[in-house]
CSV table of C-alpha atoms in Angstrom, one decimal:
chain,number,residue,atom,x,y,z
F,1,UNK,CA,79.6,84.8,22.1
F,2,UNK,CA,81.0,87.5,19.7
F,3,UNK,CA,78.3,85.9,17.3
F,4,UNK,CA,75.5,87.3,19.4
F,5,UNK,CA,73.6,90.8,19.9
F,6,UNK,CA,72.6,89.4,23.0
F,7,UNK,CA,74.2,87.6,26.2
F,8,UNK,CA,72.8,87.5,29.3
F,9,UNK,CA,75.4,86.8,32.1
F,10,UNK,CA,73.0,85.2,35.1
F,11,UNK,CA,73.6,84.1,38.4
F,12,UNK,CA,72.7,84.0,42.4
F,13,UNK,CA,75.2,84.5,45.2
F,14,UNK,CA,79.0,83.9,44.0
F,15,UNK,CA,77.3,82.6,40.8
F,16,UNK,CA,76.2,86.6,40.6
F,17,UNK,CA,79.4,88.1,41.7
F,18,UNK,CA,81.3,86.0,38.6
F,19,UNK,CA,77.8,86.9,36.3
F,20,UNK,CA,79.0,90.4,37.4
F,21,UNK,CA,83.1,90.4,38.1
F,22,UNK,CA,83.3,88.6,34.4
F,23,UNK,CA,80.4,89.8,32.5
F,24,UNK,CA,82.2,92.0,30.5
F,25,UNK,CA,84.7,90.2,29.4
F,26,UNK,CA,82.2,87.3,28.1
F,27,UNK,CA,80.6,89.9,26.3
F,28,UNK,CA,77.6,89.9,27.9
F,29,UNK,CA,75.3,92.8,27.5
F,30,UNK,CA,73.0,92.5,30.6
F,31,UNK,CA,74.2,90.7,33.9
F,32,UNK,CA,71.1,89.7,35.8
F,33,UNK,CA,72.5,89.2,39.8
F,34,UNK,CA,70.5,87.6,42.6
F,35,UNK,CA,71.8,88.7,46.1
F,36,UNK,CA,75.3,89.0,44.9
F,37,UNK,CA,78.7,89.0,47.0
F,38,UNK,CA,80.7,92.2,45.8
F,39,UNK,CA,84.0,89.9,46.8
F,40,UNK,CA,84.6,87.1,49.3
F,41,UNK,CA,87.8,88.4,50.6
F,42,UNK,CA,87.8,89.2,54.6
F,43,UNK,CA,89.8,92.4,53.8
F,44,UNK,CA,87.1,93.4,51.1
F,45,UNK,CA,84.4,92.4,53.0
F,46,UNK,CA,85.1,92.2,56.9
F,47,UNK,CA,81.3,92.6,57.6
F,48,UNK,CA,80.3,89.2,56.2
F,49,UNK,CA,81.6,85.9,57.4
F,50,UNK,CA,78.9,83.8,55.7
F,51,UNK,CA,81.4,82.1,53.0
F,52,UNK,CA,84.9,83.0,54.4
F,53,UNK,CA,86.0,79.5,55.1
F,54,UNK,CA,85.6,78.9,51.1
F,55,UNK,CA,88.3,81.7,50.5
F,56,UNK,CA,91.7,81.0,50.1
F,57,UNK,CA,94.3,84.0,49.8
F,58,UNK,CA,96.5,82.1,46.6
F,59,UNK,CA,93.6,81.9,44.8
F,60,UNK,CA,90.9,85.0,45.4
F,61,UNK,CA,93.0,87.3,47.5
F,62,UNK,CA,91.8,90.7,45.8
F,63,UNK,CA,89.5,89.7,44.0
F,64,UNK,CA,86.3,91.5,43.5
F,65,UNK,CA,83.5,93.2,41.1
F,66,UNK,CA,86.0,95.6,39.8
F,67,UNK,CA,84.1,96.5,36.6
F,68,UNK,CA,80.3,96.2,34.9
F,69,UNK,CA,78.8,94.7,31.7
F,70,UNK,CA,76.8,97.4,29.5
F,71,UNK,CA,73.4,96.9,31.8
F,72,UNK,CA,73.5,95.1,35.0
F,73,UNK,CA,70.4,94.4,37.4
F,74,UNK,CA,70.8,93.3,41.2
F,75,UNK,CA,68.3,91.3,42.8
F,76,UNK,CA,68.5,91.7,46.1
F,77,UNK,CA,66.2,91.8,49.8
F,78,UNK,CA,66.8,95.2,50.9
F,79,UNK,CA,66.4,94.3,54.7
F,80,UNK,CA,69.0,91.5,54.7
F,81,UNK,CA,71.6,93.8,55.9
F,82,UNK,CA,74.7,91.3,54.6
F,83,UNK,CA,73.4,91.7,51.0
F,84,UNK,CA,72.4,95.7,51.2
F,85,UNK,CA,76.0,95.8,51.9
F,86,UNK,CA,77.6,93.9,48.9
F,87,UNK,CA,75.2,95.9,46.6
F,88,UNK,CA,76.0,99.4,48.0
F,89,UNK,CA,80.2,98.2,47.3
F,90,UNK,CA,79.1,96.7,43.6
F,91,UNK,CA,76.8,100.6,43.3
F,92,UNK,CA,80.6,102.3,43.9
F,93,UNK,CA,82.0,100.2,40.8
F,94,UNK,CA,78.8,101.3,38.2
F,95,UNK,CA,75.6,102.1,37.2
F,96,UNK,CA,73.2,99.3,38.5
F,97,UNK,CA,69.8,99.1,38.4
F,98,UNK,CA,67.7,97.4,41.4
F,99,UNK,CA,64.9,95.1,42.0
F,100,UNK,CA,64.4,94.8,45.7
F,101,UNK,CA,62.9,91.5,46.4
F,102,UNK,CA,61.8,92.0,50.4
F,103,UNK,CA,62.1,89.3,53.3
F,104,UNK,CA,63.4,87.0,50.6
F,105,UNK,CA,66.4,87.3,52.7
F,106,UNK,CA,69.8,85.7,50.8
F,107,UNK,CA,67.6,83.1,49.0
F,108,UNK,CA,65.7,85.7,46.0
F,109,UNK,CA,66.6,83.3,43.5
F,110,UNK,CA,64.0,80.8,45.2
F,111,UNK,CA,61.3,82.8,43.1
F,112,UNK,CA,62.6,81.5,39.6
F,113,UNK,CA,61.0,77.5,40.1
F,114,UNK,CA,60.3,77.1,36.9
F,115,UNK,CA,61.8,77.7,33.2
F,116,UNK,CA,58.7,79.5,31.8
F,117,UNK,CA,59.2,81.8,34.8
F,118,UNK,CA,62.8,82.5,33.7
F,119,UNK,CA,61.9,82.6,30.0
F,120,UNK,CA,59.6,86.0,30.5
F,121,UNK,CA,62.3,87.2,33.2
F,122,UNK,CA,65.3,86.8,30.9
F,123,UNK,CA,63.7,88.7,27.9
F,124,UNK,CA,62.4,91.6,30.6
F,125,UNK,CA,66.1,91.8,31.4
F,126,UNK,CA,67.4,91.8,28.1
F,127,UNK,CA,64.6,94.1,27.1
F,128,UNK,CA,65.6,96.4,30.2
F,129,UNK,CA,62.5,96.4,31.2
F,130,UNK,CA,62.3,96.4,34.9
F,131,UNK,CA,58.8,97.2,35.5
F,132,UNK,CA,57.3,93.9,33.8
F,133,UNK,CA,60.5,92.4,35.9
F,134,UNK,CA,59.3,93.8,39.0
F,135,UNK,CA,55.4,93.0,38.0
F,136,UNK,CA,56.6,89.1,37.6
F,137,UNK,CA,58.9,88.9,40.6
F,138,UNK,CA,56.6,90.4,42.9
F,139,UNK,CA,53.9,88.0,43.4
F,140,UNK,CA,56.5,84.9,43.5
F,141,UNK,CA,58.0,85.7,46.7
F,142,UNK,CA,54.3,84.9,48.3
F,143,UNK,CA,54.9,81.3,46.6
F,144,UNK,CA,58.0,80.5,48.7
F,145,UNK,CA,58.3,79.8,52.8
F,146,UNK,CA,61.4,81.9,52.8
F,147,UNK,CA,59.3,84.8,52.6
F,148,UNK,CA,56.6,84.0,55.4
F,149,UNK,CA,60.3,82.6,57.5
F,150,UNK,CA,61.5,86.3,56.9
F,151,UNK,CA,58.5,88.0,58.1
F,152,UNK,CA,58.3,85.8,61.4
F,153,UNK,CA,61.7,86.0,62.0
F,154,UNK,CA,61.7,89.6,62.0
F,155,UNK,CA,58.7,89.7,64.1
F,156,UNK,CA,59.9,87.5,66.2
F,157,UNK,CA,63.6,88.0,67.0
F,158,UNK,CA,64.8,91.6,65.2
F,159,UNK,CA,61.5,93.7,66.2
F,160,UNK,CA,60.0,92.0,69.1
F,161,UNK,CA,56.5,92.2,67.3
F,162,UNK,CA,53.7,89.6,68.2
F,163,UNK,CA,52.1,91.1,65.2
F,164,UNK,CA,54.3,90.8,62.3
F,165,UNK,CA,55.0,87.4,64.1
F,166,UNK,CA,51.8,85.9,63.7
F,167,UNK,CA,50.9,87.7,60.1
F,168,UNK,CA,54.7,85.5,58.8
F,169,UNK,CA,53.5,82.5,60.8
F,170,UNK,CA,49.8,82.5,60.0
F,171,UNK,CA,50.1,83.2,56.3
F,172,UNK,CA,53.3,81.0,56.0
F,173,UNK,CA,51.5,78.0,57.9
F,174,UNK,CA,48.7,78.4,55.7
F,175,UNK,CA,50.1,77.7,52.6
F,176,UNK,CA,53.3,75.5,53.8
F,177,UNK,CA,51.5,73.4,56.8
F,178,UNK,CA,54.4,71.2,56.6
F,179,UNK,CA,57.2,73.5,56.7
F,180,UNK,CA,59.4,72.5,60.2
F,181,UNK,CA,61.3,76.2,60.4
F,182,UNK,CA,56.9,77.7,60.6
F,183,UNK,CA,56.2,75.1,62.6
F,184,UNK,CA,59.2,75.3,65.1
F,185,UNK,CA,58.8,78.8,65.2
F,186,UNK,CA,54.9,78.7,65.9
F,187,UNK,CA,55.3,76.6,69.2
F,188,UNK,CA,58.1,78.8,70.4
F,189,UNK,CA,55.8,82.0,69.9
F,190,UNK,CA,52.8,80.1,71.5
């Protein structure tokens, strides 16, 4: 990789927190991270049980996102409270910069479908440039039933709100008719 001005260290979930924990090392320049873990170790990270029954202490005990490549951007839903956490323990280690992908809950890589989309996103990251990142990312979350699932489910469980229920569940049903996590949901709020 020494042979390169550029490397681009890229991954979602653990596949971020390696993109990030190893980054440097590879030589990359920019780490692109979508919802990364800062570590899966319970005493790292007692708040989040999600993926503690793929630990084992002999093999990650301690590990974690100890240090950053030269520029590293998290992707991440602000309002997922799991992930806020992870980022605000990776924010301790070094400078990051954000995108904030809202009600895209753990799954923000689910914008990136296709390879011309990641083509443009790539060279935004490797250009730094997170406004054109931000300008591309933005209208993809409305492309995806995760997004319309957030909404309703926040409506609908976290807030109590008929409103923001019927906005994720009319808009989601809409353009996913056949999704069965909308659907379910629509007969329980009827």
């Amino acid at each position: 990789l020494s042979d390169y001005r550029e490397v681009l260290a890229y991954g979602n979930s653990m596949g971020a927190y390696a993109a990030l924990a190893h980054g440097k090392t590879l030589g990359a320049t920019t780490t692109l991270a979508f919802s990364p873990q800062f570590s899966l170790d319970p005493a790292l990270v007692p708040h989040d049980k999600r993926y503690q029954e793929f630990f084992r202490q002999d093999l990650n005990g301690g590990e974690a996102v100890r240090s950053l490549p030269g520029r590293s951007i998290i992707v991440y839903d602000p309002y997922q409270p799991l992930d806020r956490e992870h980022v605000e323990l990776i924010r301790k280690v070094g400078r990051i910069e954000e995108v904030h992908a809202p009600f895209m809950d753990h799954d923000t890589i689910r914008m990136v479908a296709s390879s011309e989309t990641a083509k443009v996103m790539f060279r935004a990251a490797l250009d730094g440039d997170l406004r054109a990142l931000r300008r591309l990312l933005k209208p993809l979350r409305r492309k995806v039933p995760i997004y319309y699932r957030s909404i309703a489910y926040r409506g609908l469980v976290i807030r109590k709100s008929p409103f923001w229920t019927s906005v994720g569940l009319r808009n989601g049903l809409q353009l996913f008719p056949q999704d069965e996590v909308l659907q379910g949901w629509s007969a329980k709020a009827n």
